[in-house]
PDB file of C-alpha atoms in Angstrom:
ATOM      1  CA  ASP Z 688      62.941 119.243  98.100  1.00 59.00           C
ATOM      2  CA  GLN Z 689      64.613 116.081  96.261  1.00 73.00           C
ATOM      3  CA  GLN Z 690      63.334 115.665  93.634  1.00 92.00           C
ATOM      4  CA  VAL Z 691      66.393 114.631  91.663  1.00 96.00           C
ATOM      5  CA  LYS Z 692      68.585 112.336  93.674  1.00 96.00           C
ATOM      6  CA  GLN Z 693      72.225 111.137  93.221  1.00 96.00           C
ATOM      7  CA  ASN Z 694      72.765 108.850  96.123  1.00 92.00           C
ATOM      8  CA  SER Z 695      76.386 107.680  95.250  1.00 95.00           C
ATOM      9  CA  PRO Z 696      78.307 111.281  96.121  1.00 94.00           C
ATOM     10  CA  SER Z 697      81.365 109.438  94.617  1.00 97.00           C
ATOM     11  CA  LEU Z 698      82.846 106.829  92.746  1.00 97.00           C
ATOM     12  CA  SER Z 699      86.266 105.231  91.509  1.00 98.00           C
ATOM     13  CA  VAL Z 700      86.797 103.329  88.273  1.00 98.00           C
ATOM     14  CA  GLN Z 701      89.933 101.874  86.474  1.00 98.00           C
ATOM     15  CA  GLU Z 702      90.714 103.248  83.389  1.00 98.00           C
ATOM     16  CA  GLY Z 703      89.253 101.593  80.556  1.00 97.00           C
ATOM     17  CA  ARG Z 704      86.682  99.966  82.703  1.00 98.00           C
ATOM     18  CA  ILE Z 705      82.968 101.141  82.617  1.00 98.00           C
ATOM     19  CA  SER Z 706      81.641 103.922  84.856  1.00 98.00           C
ATOM     20  CA  ILE Z 707      78.023 103.989  85.890  1.00 98.00           C
ATOM     21  CA  LEU Z 708      76.502 106.763  87.424  1.00 98.00           C
ATOM     22  CA  ASN Z 709      73.346 106.381  88.431  1.00 98.00           C
ATOM     23  CA  CYS Z 710      70.232 108.740  89.484  1.00 98.00           C
ATOM     24  CA  ASP Z 711      66.541 108.616  90.978  1.00 97.00           C
ATOM     25  CA  TYR Z 712      63.647 111.067  90.464  1.00 96.00           C
ATOM     26  CA  THR Z 713      60.152 111.316  92.326  1.00 95.00           C
ATOM     27  CA  ASN Z 714      58.024 113.595  90.347  1.00 91.00           C
ATOM     28  CA  SER Z 715      56.942 112.273  87.327  1.00 90.00           C
ATOM     29  CA  MET Z 716      56.214 115.286  85.307  1.00 89.00           C
ATOM     30  CA  PHE Z 717      59.601 114.921  84.390  1.00 91.00           C
ATOM     31  CA  ASP Z 718      60.229 114.244  80.765  1.00 89.00           C
ATOM     32  CA  TYR Z 719      63.545 115.480  79.561  1.00 91.00           C
ATOM     33  CA  PHE Z 720      66.745 114.021  81.352  1.00 94.00           C
ATOM     34  CA  LEU Z 721      70.334 115.529  81.195  1.00 94.00           C
ATOM     35  CA  TRP Z 722      73.672 114.617  82.443  1.00 96.00           C
ATOM     36  CA  TYR Z 723      76.169 117.689  83.328  1.00 96.00           C
ATOM     37  CA  LYS Z 724      80.041 117.406  83.753  1.00 96.00           C
ATOM     38  CA  LYS Z 725      81.628 119.602  86.046  1.00 92.00           C
ATOM     39  CA  TYR Z 726      85.184 120.297  87.324  1.00 91.00           C
ATOM     40  CA  PRO Z 727      85.799 122.681  90.256  1.00 84.00           C
ATOM     41  CA  ALA Z 728      85.509 126.442  89.594  1.00 80.00           C
ATOM     42  CA  GLU Z 729      83.561 125.580  86.218  1.00 86.00           C
ATOM     43  CA  GLY Z 730      79.964 125.654  84.660  1.00 90.00           C
ATOM     44  CA  PRO Z 731      78.450 122.528  84.318  1.00 92.00           C
ATOM     45  CA  THR Z 732      78.950 121.354  80.604  1.00 93.00           C
ATOM     46  CA  PHE Z 733      76.014 119.536  78.963  1.00 92.00           C
ATOM     47  CA  LEU Z 734      77.294 115.769  78.242  1.00 95.00           C
ATOM     48  CA  ILE Z 735      73.856 113.835  77.052  1.00 95.00           C
ATOM     49  CA  SER Z 736      69.880 114.296  77.365  1.00 93.00           C
ATOM     50  CA  ILE Z 737      67.601 111.774  76.748  1.00 94.00           C
ATOM     51  CA  SER Z 738      63.383 112.343  76.299  1.00 92.00           C
ATOM     52  CA  SER Z 739      60.652 110.539  78.332  1.00 92.00           C
ATOM     53  CA  ILE Z 740      60.000 108.915  75.163  1.00 93.00           C
ATOM     54  CA  LYS Z 741      63.274 106.962  75.053  1.00 95.00           C
ATOM     55  CA  ASP Z 742      64.933 104.259  77.204  1.00 96.00           C
ATOM     56  CA  LYS Z 743      68.160 104.872  75.876  1.00 98.00           C
ATOM     57  CA  ASN Z 744      70.584 107.387  73.621  1.00 97.00           C
ATOM     58  CA  GLU Z 745      74.007 106.901  72.974  1.00 97.00           C
ATOM     59  CA  ASP Z 746      76.956 109.575  71.615  1.00 96.00           C
ATOM     60  CA  GLY Z 747      80.151 108.087  71.493  1.00 97.00           C
ATOM     61  CA  ARG Z 748      81.706 106.926  74.291  1.00 98.00           C
ATOM     62  CA  PHE Z 749      78.641 108.067  76.857  1.00 98.00           C
ATOM     63  CA  THR Z 750      74.992 106.413  77.238  1.00 98.00           C
ATOM     64  CA  VAL Z 751      72.157 107.455  79.369  1.00 98.00           C
ATOM     65  CA  PHE Z 752      69.441 104.876  79.976  1.00 98.00           C
ATOM     66  CA  LEU Z 753      66.068 106.135  81.406  1.00 98.00           C
ATOM     67  CA  ASN Z 754      63.611 103.571  83.096  1.00 97.00           C
ATOM     68  CA  LYS Z 755      60.501 105.343  83.377  1.00 95.00           C
ATOM     69  CA  SER Z 756      58.979 102.485  85.448  1.00 95.00           C
ATOM     70  CA  ALA Z 757      61.692 102.448  88.435  1.00 97.00           C
ATOM     71  CA  LYS Z 758      62.022 106.581  88.029  1.00 96.00           C
ATOM     72  CA  HIS Z 759      65.426 105.893  87.483  1.00 97.00           C
ATOM     73  CA  LEU Z 760      68.380 106.781  84.846  1.00 97.00           C
ATOM     74  CA  SER Z 761      71.995 106.134  84.833  1.00 98.00           C
ATOM     75  CA  LEU Z 762      74.720 107.168  82.503  1.00 98.00           C
ATOM     76  CA  HIS Z 763      77.036 104.664  81.143  1.00 98.00           C
ATOM     77  CA  ILE Z 764      80.666 105.673  80.209  1.00 98.00           C
ATOM     78  CA  VAL Z 765      82.598 103.190  78.327  1.00 97.00           C
ATOM     79  CA  PRO Z 766      85.601 102.838  78.327  1.00 98.00           C
ATOM     80  CA  SER Z 767      86.335 105.738  81.257  1.00 98.00           C
ATOM     81  CA  GLN Z 768      89.504 107.568  80.511  1.00 97.00           C
ATOM     82  CA  PRO Z 769      91.299 109.631  83.378  1.00 95.00           C
ATOM     83  CA  GLY Z 770      89.793 112.766  81.515  1.00 94.00           C
ATOM     84  CA  ASP Z 771      86.491 111.601  82.718  1.00 97.00           C
ATOM     85  CA  SER Z 772      87.125 112.764  86.360  1.00 97.00           C
ATOM     86  CA  ALA Z 773      84.773 115.308  87.260  1.00 96.00           C
ATOM     87  CA  VAL Z 774      81.826 116.047  89.457  1.00 96.00           C
ATOM     88  CA  TYR Z 775      78.588 114.384  86.816  1.00 97.00           C
ATOM     89  CA  PHE Z 776      74.764 116.168  87.565  1.00 96.00           C
ATOM     90  CA  CYS Z 777      71.678 114.535  86.931  1.00 96.00           C
ATOM     91  CA  ALA Z 778      69.019 117.269  85.919  1.00 94.00           C
ATOM     92  CA  ALA Z 779      65.609 117.105  84.980  1.00 93.00           C
ATOM     93  CA  SER Z 780      63.011 119.583  83.499  1.00 88.00           C
ATOM     94  CA  GLY Z 781      59.362 119.009  83.102  1.00 81.00           C
ATOM     95  CA  GLY Z 782      58.006 121.189  80.213  1.00 67.00           C
ATOM     96  CA  ALA Z 783      59.342 124.327  82.018  1.00 65.00           C
ATOM     97  CA  GLN Z 784      62.312 126.011  81.780  1.00 69.00           C
ATOM     98  CA  LYS Z 785      63.962 125.286  84.613  1.00 84.00           C
ATOM     99  CA  LEU Z 786      66.157 122.166  85.605  1.00 90.00           C
ATOM    100  CA  VAL Z 787      66.207 120.847  89.599  1.00 93.00           C
ATOM    101  CA  PHE Z 788      69.773 119.125  89.458  1.00 94.00           C
ATOM    102  CA  GLY Z 789      71.006 116.087  91.442  1.00 95.00           C
ATOM    103  CA  GLN Z 790      73.305 116.350  94.154  1.00 94.00           C
ATOM    104  CA  GLY Z 791      76.373 115.680  92.028  1.00 95.00           C
ATOM    105  CA  THR Z 792      78.842 112.374  92.039  1.00 97.00           C
ATOM    106  CA  ARG Z 793      82.324 112.919  91.908  1.00 97.00           C
ATOM    107  CA  LEU Z 794      84.003 110.312  89.577  1.00 98.00           C
ATOM    108  CA  THR Z 795      87.723 109.461  89.676  1.00 98.00           C
ATOM    109  CA  ILE Z 796      89.333 107.692  87.422  1.00 97.00           C
ATOM    110  CA  ASN Z 797      92.347 105.736  88.491  1.00 95.00           C
ATOM    111  CA  PRO Z 798      95.510 104.895  85.920  1.00 90.00           C
TER     112      PRO Z 798
ATOM    113  CA  GLU H  30      81.863 126.346  69.903  1.00 69.00           C
ATOM    114  CA  PRO H  31      79.433 129.264  71.131  1.00 73.00           C
ATOM    115  CA  GLU H  32      79.441 129.314  74.537  1.00 91.00           C
ATOM    116  CA  VAL H  33      78.268 131.506  77.426  1.00 95.00           C
ATOM    117  CA  THR H  34      80.444 133.844  79.103  1.00 96.00           C
ATOM    118  CA  GLN H  35      80.122 135.596  82.469  1.00 97.00           C
ATOM    119  CA  THR H  36      81.901 138.941  84.073  1.00 96.00           C
ATOM    120  CA  PRO H  37      83.543 138.733  86.649  1.00 96.00           C
ATOM    121  CA  SER H  38      84.959 135.403  87.040  1.00 95.00           C
ATOM    122  CA  HIS H  39      85.184 136.446  91.303  1.00 96.00           C
ATOM    123  CA  GLN H  40      83.891 139.318  92.931  1.00 97.00           C
ATOM    124  CA  VAL H  41      84.563 140.025  96.730  1.00 97.00           C
ATOM    125  CA  THR H  42      82.099 142.361  98.198  1.00 97.00           C
ATOM    126  CA  GLN H  43      81.127 143.810 101.543  1.00 97.00           C
ATOM    127  CA  MET H  44      77.618 142.908 103.314  1.00 97.00           C
ATOM    128  CA  GLY H  45      74.922 145.187 101.676  1.00 97.00           C
ATOM    129  CA  GLN H  46      76.903 146.335  98.738  1.00 97.00           C
ATOM    130  CA  GLU H  47      75.269 146.129  95.786  1.00 97.00           C
ATOM    131  CA  VAL H  48      76.508 143.286  92.737  1.00 98.00           C
ATOM    132  CA  ILE H  49      75.963 142.964  89.229  1.00 97.00           C
ATOM    133  CA  LEU H  50      77.178 139.926  87.547  1.00 98.00           C
ATOM    134  CA  ARG H  51      77.421 140.291  83.842  1.00 97.00           C
ATOM    135  CA  CYS H  52      76.573 137.697  80.926  1.00 97.00           C
ATOM    136  CA  VAL H  53      76.756 137.042  76.888  1.00 96.00           C
ATOM    137  CA  PRO H  54      74.245 134.404  75.968  1.00 95.00           C
ATOM    138  CA  ILE H  55      74.565 132.483  73.220  1.00 93.00           C
ATOM    139  CA  SER H  56      73.745 134.507  69.872  1.00 90.00           C
ATOM    140  CA  ASN H  57      71.034 132.665  68.798  1.00 88.00           C
ATOM    141  CA  HIS H  58      69.112 131.919  72.131  1.00 91.00           C
ATOM    142  CA  LEU H  59      66.298 133.354  73.303  1.00 90.00           C
ATOM    143  CA  TYR H  60      66.139 131.987  76.901  1.00 92.00           C
ATOM    144  CA  PHE H  61      68.451 132.953  79.599  1.00 94.00           C
ATOM    145  CA  TYR H  62      68.616 131.922  83.280  1.00 95.00           C
ATOM    146  CA  TRP H  63      70.454 132.106  86.488  1.00 97.00           C
ATOM    147  CA  TYR H  64      71.600 129.452  88.878  1.00 96.00           C
ATOM    148  CA  ARG H  65      73.875 129.491  91.844  1.00 96.00           C
ATOM    149  CA  GLN H  66      75.685 126.690  93.388  1.00 94.00           C
ATOM    150  CA  ILE H  67      76.739 127.360  97.488  1.00 94.00           C
ATOM    151  CA  LEU H  68      80.172 125.650  98.061  1.00 90.00           C
ATOM    152  CA  GLY H  69      79.172 121.790  98.918  1.00 85.00           C
ATOM    153  CA  GLN H  70      75.405 121.978  98.128  1.00 89.00           C
ATOM    154  CA  LYS H  71      73.220 121.409  94.280  1.00 90.00           C
ATOM    155  CA  VAL H  72      73.246 123.699  91.571  1.00 93.00           C
ATOM    156  CA  GLU H  73      69.738 125.554  92.049  1.00 94.00           C
ATOM    157  CA  PHE H  74      67.232 127.709  89.916  1.00 94.00           C
ATOM    158  CA  LEU H  75      66.753 131.103  90.268  1.00 96.00           C
ATOM    159  CA  VAL H  76      65.223 132.885  87.488  1.00 96.00           C
ATOM    160  CA  SER H  77      64.398 132.471  83.761  1.00 93.00           C
ATOM    161  CA  PHE H  78      64.068 134.867  81.118  1.00 93.00           C
ATOM    162  CA  TYR H  79      62.523 135.288  78.000  1.00 91.00           C
ATOM    163  CA  ASN H  80      61.341 138.178  75.988  1.00 89.00           C
ATOM    164  CA  ASN H  81      62.581 140.647  78.626  1.00 91.00           C
ATOM    165  CA  GLU H  82      60.533 139.641  81.254  1.00 93.00           C
ATOM    166  CA  ILE H  83      61.288 136.819  83.636  1.00 94.00           C
ATOM    167  CA  SER H  84      58.979 133.495  82.993  1.00 91.00           C
ATOM    168  CA  GLU H  85      59.776 131.702  86.222  1.00 91.00           C
ATOM    169  CA  LYS H  86      61.756 132.364  89.161  1.00 94.00           C
ATOM    170  CA  SER H  87      62.647 130.011  92.466  1.00 93.00           C
ATOM    171  CA  GLU H  88      61.461 131.514  96.198  1.00 93.00           C
ATOM    172  CA  ILE H  89      65.142 132.531  96.624  1.00 94.00           C
ATOM    173  CA  PHE H  90      64.784 134.892  93.800  1.00 96.00           C
ATOM    174  CA  ASP H  91      63.468 137.288  96.175  1.00 94.00           C
ATOM    175  CA  ASP H  92      63.005 141.299  95.775  1.00 94.00           C
ATOM    176  CA  GLN H  93      66.851 141.831  96.405  1.00 96.00           C
ATOM    177  CA  PHE H  94      67.507 140.000  92.980  1.00 97.00           C
ATOM    178  CA  SER H  95      66.609 141.541  89.722  1.00 97.00           C
ATOM    179  CA  VAL H  96      67.579 140.528  86.214  1.00 97.00           C
ATOM    180  CA  GLU H  97      67.788 142.791  83.063  1.00 95.00           C
ATOM    181  CA  ARG H  98      68.401 142.482  79.408  1.00 92.00           C
ATOM    182  CA  PRO H  99      69.685 145.949  78.977  1.00 86.00           C
ATOM    183  CA  ASP H 100      71.205 145.574  75.280  1.00 86.00           C
ATOM    184  CA  GLY H 101      70.706 143.057  72.523  1.00 77.00           C
ATOM    185  CA  SER H 102      73.817 140.789  73.948  1.00 86.00           C
ATOM    186  CA  ASN H 103      73.878 141.281  77.853  1.00 93.00           C
ATOM    187  CA  PHE H 104      71.839 139.739  80.649  1.00 96.00           C
ATOM    188  CA  THR H 105      72.717 140.615  84.305  1.00 97.00           C
ATOM    189  CA  LEU H 106      71.744 139.701  87.635  1.00 98.00           C
ATOM    190  CA  LYS H 107      71.755 142.467  90.140  1.00 98.00           C
ATOM    191  CA  ILE H 108      71.987 141.628  93.881  1.00 97.00           C
ATOM    192  CA  ARG H 109      70.630 145.160  95.734  1.00 95.00           C
ATOM    193  CA  SER H 110      72.266 144.465  99.030  1.00 95.00           C
ATOM    194  CA  THR H 111      74.174 141.649  99.320  1.00 97.00           C
ATOM    195  CA  LYS H 112      73.958 138.938 102.364  1.00 96.00           C
ATOM    196  CA  LEU H 113      76.711 136.707 103.385  1.00 97.00           C
ATOM    197  CA  GLU H 114      73.915 133.779 102.577  1.00 96.00           C
ATOM    198  CA  ASP H 115      74.439 135.220  99.113  1.00 97.00           C
ATOM    199  CA  SER H 116      77.714 133.896  98.863  1.00 97.00           C
ATOM    200  CA  ALA H 117      77.755 131.322  95.743  1.00 97.00           C
ATOM    201  CA  MET H 118      79.011 130.608  92.175  1.00 96.00           C
ATOM    202  CA  TYR H 119      76.444 131.965  89.803  1.00 97.00           C
ATOM    203  CA  PHE H 120      75.748 130.478  86.751  1.00 97.00           C
ATOM    204  CA  CYS H 121      74.399 132.116  83.774  1.00 97.00           C
ATOM    205  CA  ALA H 122      72.489 129.834  81.101  1.00 95.00           C
ATOM    206  CA  SER H 123      70.664 130.077  77.974  1.00 93.00           C
ATOM    207  CA  SER H 124      68.843 128.023  75.791  1.00 91.00           C
ATOM    208  CA  GLU H 125      67.183 127.853  72.241  1.00 88.00           C
ATOM    209  CA  THR H 126      63.634 126.613  73.150  1.00 79.00           C
ATOM    210  CA  ASP H 127      61.940 125.615  76.249  1.00 71.00           C
ATOM    211  CA  GLY H 128      59.948 122.808  76.890  1.00 59.00           C
ATOM    212  CA  ALA H 129      60.935 119.181  76.468  1.00 57.00           C
ATOM    213  CA  GLY H 130      64.441 118.431  74.399  1.00 67.00           C
ATOM    214  CA  ASN H 131      65.221 122.182  76.120  1.00 72.00           C
ATOM    215  CA  THR H 132      69.037 121.597  76.299  1.00 84.00           C
ATOM    216  CA  ILE H 133      70.455 124.957  78.297  1.00 89.00           C
ATOM    217  CA  TYR H 134      74.043 125.794  78.268  1.00 92.00           C
ATOM    218  CA  PHE H 135      76.106 127.305  81.671  1.00 94.00           C
ATOM    219  CA  GLY H 136      78.805 129.396  81.475  1.00 96.00           C
ATOM    220  CA  GLU H 137      81.977 129.144  83.712  1.00 94.00           C
ATOM    221  CA  GLY H 138      80.096 131.127  86.334  1.00 95.00           C
ATOM    222  CA  SER H 139      80.842 133.697  88.673  1.00 97.00           C
ATOM    223  CA  TRP H 140      82.217 133.365  92.029  1.00 96.00           C
ATOM    224  CA  LEU H 141      80.824 136.002  94.544  1.00 97.00           C
ATOM    225  CA  THR H 142      82.299 136.212  98.400  1.00 97.00           C
ATOM    226  CA  VAL H 143      80.319 138.492 100.230  1.00 97.00           C
ATOM    227  CA  VAL H 144      82.601 139.698 103.900  1.00 97.00           C
TER     228      VAL H 144
END
Protein backbone atom coordinates (compact mmCIF):
# COMPACT_ATOMS: atom_id res chain seq x y z
CA ASP A 1 0.00 0.00 0.00
CA GLN A 2 2.03 2.92 -1.32
CA GLN A 3 -0.41 5.79 -0.99
CA VAL A 4 2.39 8.22 -0.16
CA LYS A 5 5.71 7.87 -1.93
CA GLN A 6 9.04 9.55 -1.55
CA ASN A 7 11.02 8.23 -4.47
CA SER A 8 14.40 9.61 -3.46
CA PRO A 9 15.84 7.68 -0.52
CA SER A 10 18.63 10.22 -0.16
CA LEU A 11 19.63 13.72 -1.20
CA SER A 12 22.90 15.55 -0.75
CA VAL A 13 23.02 19.37 -0.90
CA GLN A 14 25.73 21.91 -0.31
CA GLU A 15 25.32 24.24 2.65
CA GLY A 16 23.64 27.48 1.66
CA ARG A 17 21.93 26.00 -1.39
CA ILE A 18 18.27 25.01 -1.77
CA SER A 19 17.13 21.54 -0.74
CA ILE A 20 14.05 20.23 -2.55
CA LEU A 21 12.36 17.12 -1.21
CA ASN A 22 9.56 15.55 -3.19
CA CYS A 23 6.52 13.49 -2.34
CA ASP A 24 3.77 11.94 -4.44
CA TYR A 25 0.43 10.59 -3.33
CA THR A 26 -2.28 8.52 -4.94
CA ASN A 27 -5.30 8.97 -2.69
CA SER A 28 -7.51 11.87 -3.81
CA MET A 29 -9.19 11.88 -0.40
CA PHE A 30 -6.09 13.27 1.29
CA ASP A 31 -6.75 16.86 2.28
CA TYR A 32 -3.92 17.70 4.64
CA PHE A 33 -0.22 17.17 4.16
CA LEU A 34 2.62 17.44 6.61
CA TRP A 35 6.39 17.26 6.62
CA TYR A 36 8.25 15.80 9.57
CA LYS A 37 11.96 15.76 10.27
CA LYS A 38 13.48 12.83 12.11
CA TYR A 39 16.85 12.24 13.68
CA PRO A 40 17.99 8.67 14.48
CA ALA A 41 16.39 7.22 17.63
CA GLU A 42 14.09 10.23 18.00
CA GLY A 43 10.45 10.85 17.18
CA PRO A 44 9.29 12.70 14.06
CA THR A 45 9.30 16.47 14.62
CA PHE A 46 6.60 18.47 12.89
CA LEU A 47 7.99 21.01 10.41
CA ILE A 48 5.28 22.43 8.22
CA SER A 49 1.90 21.51 6.79
CA ILE A 50 -0.45 22.48 4.01
CA SER A 51 -4.16 22.10 3.48
CA SER A 52 -5.47 20.95 0.13
CA ILE A 53 -7.18 24.31 -0.38
CA LYS A 54 -3.80 26.00 -0.66
CA ASP A 55 -0.89 25.54 -3.03
CA LYS A 56 1.86 27.07 -0.93
CA ASN A 57 2.71 27.54 2.70
CA GLU A 58 5.82 29.22 3.99
CA ASP A 59 7.46 29.24 7.41
CA GLY A 60 10.89 30.80 7.62
CA ARG A 61 13.35 28.77 5.57
CA PHE A 62 10.73 26.10 4.84
CA THR A 63 8.16 26.26 2.05
CA VAL A 64 5.79 23.51 1.05
CA PHE A 65 4.22 23.49 -2.41
CA LEU A 66 1.18 21.42 -3.30
CA ASN A 67 0.18 20.52 -6.85
CA LYS A 68 -3.17 18.77 -6.50
CA SER A 69 -3.61 17.96 -10.16
CA ALA A 70 -0.27 16.13 -10.15
CA LYS A 71 -0.80 14.76 -6.63
CA HIS A 72 2.62 16.05 -5.76
CA LEU A 73 4.08 18.09 -2.98
CA SER A 74 7.54 19.37 -2.29
CA LEU A 75 9.43 20.84 0.61
CA HIS A 76 11.95 23.57 -0.12
CA ILE A 77 14.59 24.48 2.44
CA VAL A 78 16.58 27.60 1.70
CA PRO A 79 19.27 28.24 2.64
CA SER A 80 20.19 24.71 3.73
CA GLN A 81 22.13 24.43 6.97
CA PRO A 82 24.15 21.53 8.44
CA GLY A 83 21.53 21.10 11.18
CA ASP A 84 19.00 20.27 8.47
CA SER A 85 20.69 16.91 7.92
CA ALA A 86 18.05 14.35 8.92
CA VAL A 87 15.42 12.06 7.44
CA TYR A 88 12.39 13.93 6.13
CA PHE A 89 9.00 12.26 6.02
CA CYS A 90 6.03 13.39 4.03
CA ALA A 91 2.67 12.43 5.58
CA ALA A 92 -0.93 12.82 4.52
CA SER A 93 -4.34 12.55 6.11
CA GLY A 94 -7.83 12.44 4.67
CA GLY A 95 -10.21 13.77 7.28
CA ALA A 96 -9.65 10.74 9.45
CA GLN A 97 -7.20 10.92 12.27
CA LYS A 98 -4.43 8.72 11.00
CA LEU A 99 -1.43 9.85 9.02
CA VAL A 100 -0.03 7.87 6.11
CA PHE A 101 3.73 8.31 5.83
CA GLY A 102 6.12 8.10 2.95
CA GLN A 103 9.34 6.11 3.19
CA GLY A 104 11.45 9.12 4.02
CA THR A 105 14.33 10.92 2.31
CA ARG A 106 17.69 11.22 4.05
CA LEU A 107 18.98 14.75 3.52
CA THR A 108 22.68 15.42 3.99
CA ILE A 109 23.92 18.99 3.99
CA ASN A 110 27.59 19.20 3.07
CA PRO A 111 29.72 22.08 4.35
CA GLU B 1 7.22 23.99 24.39
CA PRO B 2 4.79 21.21 25.39
CA GLU B 3 5.83 17.77 24.30
CA VAL B 4 4.76 14.16 24.27
CA THR B 5 6.87 12.07 26.63
CA GLN B 6 7.38 8.32 26.49
CA THR B 7 8.81 5.68 28.79
CA PRO B 8 10.82 3.54 28.62
CA SER B 9 13.16 4.78 25.93
CA HIS B 10 14.36 1.25 25.34
CA GLN B 11 13.07 -2.13 26.50
CA VAL B 12 14.36 -5.61 25.82
CA THR B 13 11.91 -8.42 26.42
CA GLN B 14 11.69 -12.12 25.83
CA MET B 15 9.30 -13.46 23.24
CA GLY B 16 5.92 -14.23 24.81
CA GLN B 17 6.25 -11.67 27.56
CA GLU B 18 3.84 -8.78 28.08
CA VAL B 19 5.08 -5.25 27.52
CA ILE B 20 3.53 -1.94 28.49
CA LEU B 21 4.73 1.25 26.83
CA ARG B 22 3.76 4.49 28.52
CA CYS B 23 3.09 7.95 27.19
CA VAL B 24 2.09 11.32 28.55
CA PRO B 25 0.42 13.27 25.72
CA ILE B 26 0.39 17.05 25.49
CA SER B 27 -1.96 18.23 28.22
CA ASN B 28 -4.70 19.98 26.24
CA HIS B 29 -4.78 17.39 23.48
CA LEU B 30 -7.79 15.13 23.12
CA TYR B 31 -6.68 12.63 20.48
CA PHE B 32 -4.00 10.08 21.12
CA TYR B 33 -2.19 7.70 18.82
CA TRP B 34 0.36 4.97 18.61
CA TYR B 35 2.56 4.52 15.55
CA ARG B 36 5.50 2.26 15.03
CA GLN B 37 8.54 2.04 12.79
CA ILE B 38 10.26 -1.25 12.15
CA LEU B 39 13.94 -0.68 11.39
CA GLY B 40 14.37 0.50 7.83
CA GLN B 41 10.64 0.74 7.15
CA LYS B 42 7.95 3.40 7.12
CA VAL B 43 6.30 4.90 10.15
CA GLU B 44 2.99 3.01 10.39
CA PHE B 45 -0.25 3.90 12.11
CA LEU B 46 -1.42 1.49 14.81
CA VAL B 47 -4.36 3.06 16.64
CA SER B 48 -6.12 6.29 17.49
CA PHE B 49 -7.99 6.93 20.73
CA TYR B 50 -10.53 9.56 21.67
CA ASN B 51 -12.98 9.96 24.50
CA ASN B 52 -11.76 6.78 26.18
CA GLU B 53 -12.26 4.53 23.23
CA ILE B 54 -10.47 3.40 20.10
CA SER B 55 -11.62 5.48 17.13
CA GLU B 56 -9.57 3.77 14.45
CA LYS B 57 -7.08 0.94 14.26
CA SER B 58 -4.93 -0.65 11.58
CA GLU B 59 -4.58 -4.30 10.59
CA ILE B 60 -1.40 -4.44 12.64
CA PHE B 61 -3.36 -3.69 15.82
CA ASP B 62 -4.66 -7.20 16.45
CA ASP B 63 -5.90 -8.84 19.64
CA GLN B 64 -2.39 -8.88 21.09
CA PHE B 65 -2.47 -5.09 21.35
CA SER B 66 -4.53 -2.91 23.64
CA VAL B 67 -4.53 0.74 24.68
CA GLU B 68 -5.71 2.40 27.81
CA ARG B 69 -5.91 5.80 29.42
CA PRO B 70 -5.74 4.72 33.06
CA ASP B 71 -5.84 8.25 34.47
CA GLY B 72 -6.02 11.86 33.30
CA SER B 73 -2.50 12.02 31.96
CA ASN B 74 -1.16 8.64 30.85
CA PHE B 75 -1.83 6.70 27.68
CA THR B 76 -0.49 3.16 27.43
CA LEU B 77 0.07 0.53 24.76
CA LYS B 78 0.11 -3.07 25.92
CA ILE B 79 1.39 -5.98 23.89
CA ARG B 80 0.11 -9.14 25.54
CA SER B 81 2.47 -11.77 24.19
CA THR B 82 5.34 -10.25 22.25
CA LYS B 83 6.66 -11.76 19.04
CA LEU B 84 10.02 -11.20 17.38
CA GLU B 85 8.32 -9.14 14.67
CA ASP B 86 7.05 -6.69 17.29
CA SER B 87 10.59 -5.33 17.57
CA ALA B 88 10.28 -1.72 16.49
CA MET B 89 10.33 1.89 17.63
CA TYR B 90 6.90 2.74 19.02
CA PHE B 91 5.83 6.37 18.86
CA CYS B 92 3.07 7.88 20.92
CA ALA B 93 1.46 10.99 19.48
CA SER B 94 -1.31 13.42 20.29
CA SER B 95 -3.31 16.15 18.64
CA GLU B 96 -5.69 18.84 19.78
CA THR B 97 -8.36 18.07 17.21
CA ASP B 98 -9.04 15.62 14.43
CA GLY B 99 -9.93 16.07 10.80
CA ALA B 100 -8.56 18.63 8.39
CA GLY B 101 -5.77 20.76 9.71
CA ASN B 102 -4.93 18.25 12.37
CA THR B 103 -1.26 18.43 13.37
CA ILE B 104 -0.07 15.37 15.22
CA TYR B 105 2.88 15.73 17.60
CA PHE B 106 5.10 12.75 18.30
CA GLY B 107 7.07 11.62 21.31
CA GLU B 108 10.70 10.52 21.21
CA GLY B 109 9.77 6.88 20.87
CA SER B 110 10.21 3.65 22.83
CA TRP B 111 12.54 1.17 21.22
CA LEU B 112 11.27 -2.37 21.82
CA THR B 113 13.56 -5.32 21.20
CA VAL B 114 12.02 -8.78 21.43
CA VAL B 115 14.54 -11.61 21.80
